[in-house]
Tab-separated table of C-alpha atoms in Angstrom:
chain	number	residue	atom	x	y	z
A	1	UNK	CA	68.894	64.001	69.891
A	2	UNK	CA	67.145	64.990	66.797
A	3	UNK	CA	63.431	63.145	66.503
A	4	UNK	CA	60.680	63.469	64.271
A	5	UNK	CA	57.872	61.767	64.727
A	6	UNK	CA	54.911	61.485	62.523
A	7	UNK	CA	51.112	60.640	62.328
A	8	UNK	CA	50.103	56.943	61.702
A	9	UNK	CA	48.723	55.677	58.187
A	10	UNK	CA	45.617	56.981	56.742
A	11	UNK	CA	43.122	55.289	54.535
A	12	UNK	CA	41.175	57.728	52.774
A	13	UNK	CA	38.686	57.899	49.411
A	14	UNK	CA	39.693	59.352	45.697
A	15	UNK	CA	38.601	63.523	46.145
A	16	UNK	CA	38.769	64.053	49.831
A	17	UNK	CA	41.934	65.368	52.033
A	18	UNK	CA	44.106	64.335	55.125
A	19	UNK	CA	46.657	66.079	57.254
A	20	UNK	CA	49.719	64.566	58.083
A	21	UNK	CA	51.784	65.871	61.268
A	22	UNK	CA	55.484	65.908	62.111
A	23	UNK	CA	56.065	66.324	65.716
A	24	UNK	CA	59.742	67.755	66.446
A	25	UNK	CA	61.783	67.675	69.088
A	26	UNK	CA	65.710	67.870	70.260
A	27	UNK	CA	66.437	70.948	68.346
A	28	UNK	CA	65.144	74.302	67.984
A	29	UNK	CA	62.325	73.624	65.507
A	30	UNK	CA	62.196	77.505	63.964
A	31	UNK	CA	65.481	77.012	62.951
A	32	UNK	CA	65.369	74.777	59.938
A	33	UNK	CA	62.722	74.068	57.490
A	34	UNK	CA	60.776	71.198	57.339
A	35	UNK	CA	60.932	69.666	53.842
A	36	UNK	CA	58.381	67.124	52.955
A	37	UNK	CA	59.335	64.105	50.295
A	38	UNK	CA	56.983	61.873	48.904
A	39	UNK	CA	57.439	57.902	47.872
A	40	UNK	CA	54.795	55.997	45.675
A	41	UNK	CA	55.401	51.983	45.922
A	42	UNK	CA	58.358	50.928	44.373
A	43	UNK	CA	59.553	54.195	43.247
A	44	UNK	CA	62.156	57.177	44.448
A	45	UNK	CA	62.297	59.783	46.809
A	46	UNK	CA	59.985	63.116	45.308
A	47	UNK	CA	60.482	66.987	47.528
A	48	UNK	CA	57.393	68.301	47.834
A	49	UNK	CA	57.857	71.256	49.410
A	50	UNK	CA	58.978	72.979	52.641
A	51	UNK	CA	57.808	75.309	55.291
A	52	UNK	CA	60.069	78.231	57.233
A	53	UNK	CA	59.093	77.053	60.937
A	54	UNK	CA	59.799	80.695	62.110
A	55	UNK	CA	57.973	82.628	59.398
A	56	UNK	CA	55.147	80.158	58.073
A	57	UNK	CA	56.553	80.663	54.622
A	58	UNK	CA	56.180	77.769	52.538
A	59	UNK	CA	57.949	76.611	48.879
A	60	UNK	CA	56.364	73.883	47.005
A	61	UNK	CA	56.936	71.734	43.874
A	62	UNK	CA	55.042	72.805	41.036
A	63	UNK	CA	53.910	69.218	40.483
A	64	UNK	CA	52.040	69.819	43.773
A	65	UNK	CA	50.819	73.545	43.910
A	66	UNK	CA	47.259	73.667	44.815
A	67	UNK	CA	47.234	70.558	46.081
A	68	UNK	CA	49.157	70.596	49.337
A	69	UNK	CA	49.159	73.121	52.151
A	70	UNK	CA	52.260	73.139	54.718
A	71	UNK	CA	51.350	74.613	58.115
A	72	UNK	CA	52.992	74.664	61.318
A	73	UNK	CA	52.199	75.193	65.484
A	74	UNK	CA	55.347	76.348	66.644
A	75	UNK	CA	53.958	75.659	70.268
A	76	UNK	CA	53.711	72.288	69.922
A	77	UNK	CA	56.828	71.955	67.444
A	78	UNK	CA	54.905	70.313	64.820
A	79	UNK	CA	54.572	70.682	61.167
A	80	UNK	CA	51.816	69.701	58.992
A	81	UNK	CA	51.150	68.773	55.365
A	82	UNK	CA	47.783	68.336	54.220
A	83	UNK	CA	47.213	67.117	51.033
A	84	UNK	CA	43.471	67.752	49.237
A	85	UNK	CA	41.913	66.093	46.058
A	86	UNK	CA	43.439	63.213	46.410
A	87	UNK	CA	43.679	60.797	43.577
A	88	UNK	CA	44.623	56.913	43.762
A	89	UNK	CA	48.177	57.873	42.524
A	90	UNK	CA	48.621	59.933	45.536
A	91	UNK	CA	49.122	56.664	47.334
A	92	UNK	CA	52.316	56.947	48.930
A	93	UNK	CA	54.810	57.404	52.089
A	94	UNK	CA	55.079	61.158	52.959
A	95	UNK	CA	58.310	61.889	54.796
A	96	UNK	CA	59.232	64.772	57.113
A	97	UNK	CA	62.917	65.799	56.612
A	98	UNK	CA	65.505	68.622	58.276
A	99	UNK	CA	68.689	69.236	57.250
A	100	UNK	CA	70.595	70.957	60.188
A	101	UNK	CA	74.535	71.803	59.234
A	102	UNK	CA	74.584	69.331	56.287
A	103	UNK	CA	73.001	66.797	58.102
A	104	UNK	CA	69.175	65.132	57.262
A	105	UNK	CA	67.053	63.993	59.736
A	106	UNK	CA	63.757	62.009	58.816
A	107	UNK	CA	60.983	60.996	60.460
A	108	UNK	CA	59.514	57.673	59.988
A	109	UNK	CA	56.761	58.178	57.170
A	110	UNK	CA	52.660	57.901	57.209
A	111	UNK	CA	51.348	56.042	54.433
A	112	UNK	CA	48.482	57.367	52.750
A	113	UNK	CA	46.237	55.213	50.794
A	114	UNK	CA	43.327	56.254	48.817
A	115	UNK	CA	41.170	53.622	47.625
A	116	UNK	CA	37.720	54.161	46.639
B	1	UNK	CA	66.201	71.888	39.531
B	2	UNK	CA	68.980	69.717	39.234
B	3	UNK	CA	69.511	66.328	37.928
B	4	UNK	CA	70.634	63.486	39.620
B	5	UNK	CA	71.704	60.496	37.707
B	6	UNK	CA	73.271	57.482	39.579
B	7	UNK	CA	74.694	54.514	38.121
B	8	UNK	CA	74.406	51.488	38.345
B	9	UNK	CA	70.893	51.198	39.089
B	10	UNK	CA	71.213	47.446	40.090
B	11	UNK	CA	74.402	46.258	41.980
B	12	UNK	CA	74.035	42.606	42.699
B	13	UNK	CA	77.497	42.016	44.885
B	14	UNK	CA	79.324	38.884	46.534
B	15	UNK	CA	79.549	39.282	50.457
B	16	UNK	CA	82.466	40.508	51.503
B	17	UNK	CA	83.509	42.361	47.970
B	18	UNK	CA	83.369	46.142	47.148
B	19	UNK	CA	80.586	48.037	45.808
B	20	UNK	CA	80.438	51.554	44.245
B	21	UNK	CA	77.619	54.109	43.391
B	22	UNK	CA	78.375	57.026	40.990
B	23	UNK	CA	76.326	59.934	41.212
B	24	UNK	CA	76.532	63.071	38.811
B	25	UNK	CA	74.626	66.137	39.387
B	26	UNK	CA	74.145	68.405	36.319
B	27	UNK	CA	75.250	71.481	37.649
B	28	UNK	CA	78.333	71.764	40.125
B	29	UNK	CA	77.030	71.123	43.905
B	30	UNK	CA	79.497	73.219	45.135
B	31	UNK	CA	77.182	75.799	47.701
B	32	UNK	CA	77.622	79.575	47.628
B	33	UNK	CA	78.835	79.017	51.174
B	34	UNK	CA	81.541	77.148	50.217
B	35	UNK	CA	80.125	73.275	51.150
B	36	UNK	CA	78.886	70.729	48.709
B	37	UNK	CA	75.926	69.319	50.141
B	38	UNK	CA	75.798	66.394	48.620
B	39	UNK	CA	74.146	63.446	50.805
B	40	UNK	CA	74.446	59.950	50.593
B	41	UNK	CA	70.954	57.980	51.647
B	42	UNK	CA	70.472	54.185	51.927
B	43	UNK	CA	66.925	53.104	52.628
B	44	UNK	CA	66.418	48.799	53.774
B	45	UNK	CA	63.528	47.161	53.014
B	46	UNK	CA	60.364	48.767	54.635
B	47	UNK	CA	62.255	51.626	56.231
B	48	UNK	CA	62.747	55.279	55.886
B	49	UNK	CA	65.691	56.680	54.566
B	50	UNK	CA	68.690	56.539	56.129
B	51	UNK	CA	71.469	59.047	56.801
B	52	UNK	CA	74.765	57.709	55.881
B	53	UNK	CA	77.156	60.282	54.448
B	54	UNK	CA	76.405	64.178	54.334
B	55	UNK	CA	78.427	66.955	52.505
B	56	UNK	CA	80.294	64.071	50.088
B	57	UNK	CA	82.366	62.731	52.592
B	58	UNK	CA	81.394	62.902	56.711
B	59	UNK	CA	79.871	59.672	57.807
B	60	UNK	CA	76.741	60.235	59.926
B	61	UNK	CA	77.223	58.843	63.721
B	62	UNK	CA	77.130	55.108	63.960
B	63	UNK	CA	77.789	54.231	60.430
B	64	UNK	CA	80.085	51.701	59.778
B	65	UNK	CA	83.390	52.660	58.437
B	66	UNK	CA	83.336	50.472	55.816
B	67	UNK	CA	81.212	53.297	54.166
B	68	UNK	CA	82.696	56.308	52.376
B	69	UNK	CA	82.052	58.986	50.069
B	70	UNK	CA	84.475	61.313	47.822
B	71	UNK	CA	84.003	63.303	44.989
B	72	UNK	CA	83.774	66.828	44.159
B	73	UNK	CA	81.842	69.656	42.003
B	74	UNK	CA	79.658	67.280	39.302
B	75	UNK	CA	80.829	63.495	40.273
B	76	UNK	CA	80.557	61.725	43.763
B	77	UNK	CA	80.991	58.244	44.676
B	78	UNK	CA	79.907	55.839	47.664
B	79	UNK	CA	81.879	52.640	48.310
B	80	UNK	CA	81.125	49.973	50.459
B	81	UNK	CA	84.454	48.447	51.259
B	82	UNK	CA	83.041	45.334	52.140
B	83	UNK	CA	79.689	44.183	51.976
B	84	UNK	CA	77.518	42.805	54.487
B	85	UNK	CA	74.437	41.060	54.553
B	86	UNK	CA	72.592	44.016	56.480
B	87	UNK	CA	73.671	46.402	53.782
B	88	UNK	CA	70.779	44.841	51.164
B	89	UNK	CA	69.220	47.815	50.193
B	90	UNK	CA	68.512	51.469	47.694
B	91	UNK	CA	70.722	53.800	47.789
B	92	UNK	CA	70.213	57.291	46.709
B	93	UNK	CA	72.291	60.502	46.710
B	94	UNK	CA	70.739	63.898	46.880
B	95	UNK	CA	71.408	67.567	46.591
B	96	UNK	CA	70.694	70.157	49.144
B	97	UNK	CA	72.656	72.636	47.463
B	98	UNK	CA	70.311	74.535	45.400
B	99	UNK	CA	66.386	74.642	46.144
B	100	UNK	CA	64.788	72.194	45.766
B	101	UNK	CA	66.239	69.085	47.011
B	102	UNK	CA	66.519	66.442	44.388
B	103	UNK	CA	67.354	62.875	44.790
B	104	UNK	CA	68.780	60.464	42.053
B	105	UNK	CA	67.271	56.922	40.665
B	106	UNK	CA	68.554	54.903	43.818
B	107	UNK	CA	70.328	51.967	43.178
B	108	UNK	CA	69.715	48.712	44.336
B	109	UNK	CA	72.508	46.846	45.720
B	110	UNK	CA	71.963	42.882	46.531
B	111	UNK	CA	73.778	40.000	47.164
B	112	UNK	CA	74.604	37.426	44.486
């Protein structure tokens, strides 16, 4: 079945980056982009952008340009969002997400934190 | 991008009794390919999203019956048919018609 399965929780400090991963599996993973959504506390579901598994192409939100990279390994299935400059409101669960023939997969989320 | 507006935003419900989420997009979700992807999400406390009804009307598998969508071009609905404690919860629709994907307010259904 469909999985995706992402990095544990980072802590991190206001200015400085981390990379999140997405590990695939039970589908073939250049098929379907990998979309990343964000969720600060208490709030509602944000796209941030995507990545073309096959290509390496990559779409994202204005609201995030030049402060997110999407990358992928396609020979370990696995997608990656790092996110640099962070601020405080940047705190937040980052989501993997697929949507293969109408149907959305997610993975489970990595909360970020930064906190000086 | 398009707009998602749900309403209610709160839905505090009896056990047992119906509930229903509107959702209206602001342009017609109807896909170039002839589907409507329009996807309905519900999200418990502390967990990811949750798959429950993709292109306005297919349950996902396992989800209870008591779950359904309709709707069509601009207006969709989800109704619970009857409500159960283990349905507490946000509930969100979302577009994957048009790039990018865009979500609506959630609303937050409890019991009274």
């Amino acid at each position: 079945q469909v999985q995706l399965v992402q990095s544990g929780a980072e802590v991190t400090k206001p200015g400085a980056s981390v990379k999140v991963s997405c590990k695939a599996s039970g589908y073939t993973f250049t098929g379907y982009y990998v979309n990343w959504v964000r969720q600060a506390p208490g709030q509602g579901l944000e796209w941030v952008g995507r990545i073309n598994p096959d290509s390496g192409g990559t779409d994202y939100a204005q609201k995030f340009q030049g402060g997110v990279t999407m990358t992928r390994d396609t020979s370990i299935s696995t997608a990656y969002m790092e996110l640099g400059s962070l601020r405080s409101d940047d705190t937040a669960v980052y989501y993997c997400a697929i949507l293969v023939e109408g149907r959305q997969y997610w993975g489970q989320g990595t909360l970020v934190t930064v906190s000086s | 991008d398009i707009v998602m507006t749900q309403t209610p935003l709160s839905s505090p419900v009896t056990l047992g009794q119906p509930a229903s989420i509107s959702c209206r997009s602001s342009q017609s979700l109807v896909h170039r390919d002839g589907n409507t992807h329009l996807t309905w999400l519900q999200q418990r406390p502390g967990q990811p999203p949750r798959l429950l009804i993709y292109k306005v009307s297919n349950r996902f598998s396992g989800v209870p019956d008591r779950f359904s969508g309709s709707g069509a071009g601009t207006d969709f609905t989800l109704k619970i048919s009857r409500v159960e404690a283990e349905d507490v919860g946000i509930y969100f629709c979302m577009q994957a018609t048009q790039f990018p994907w865009t979500f609506g307010q959630g609303t937050k259904v409890e019991i009274k």
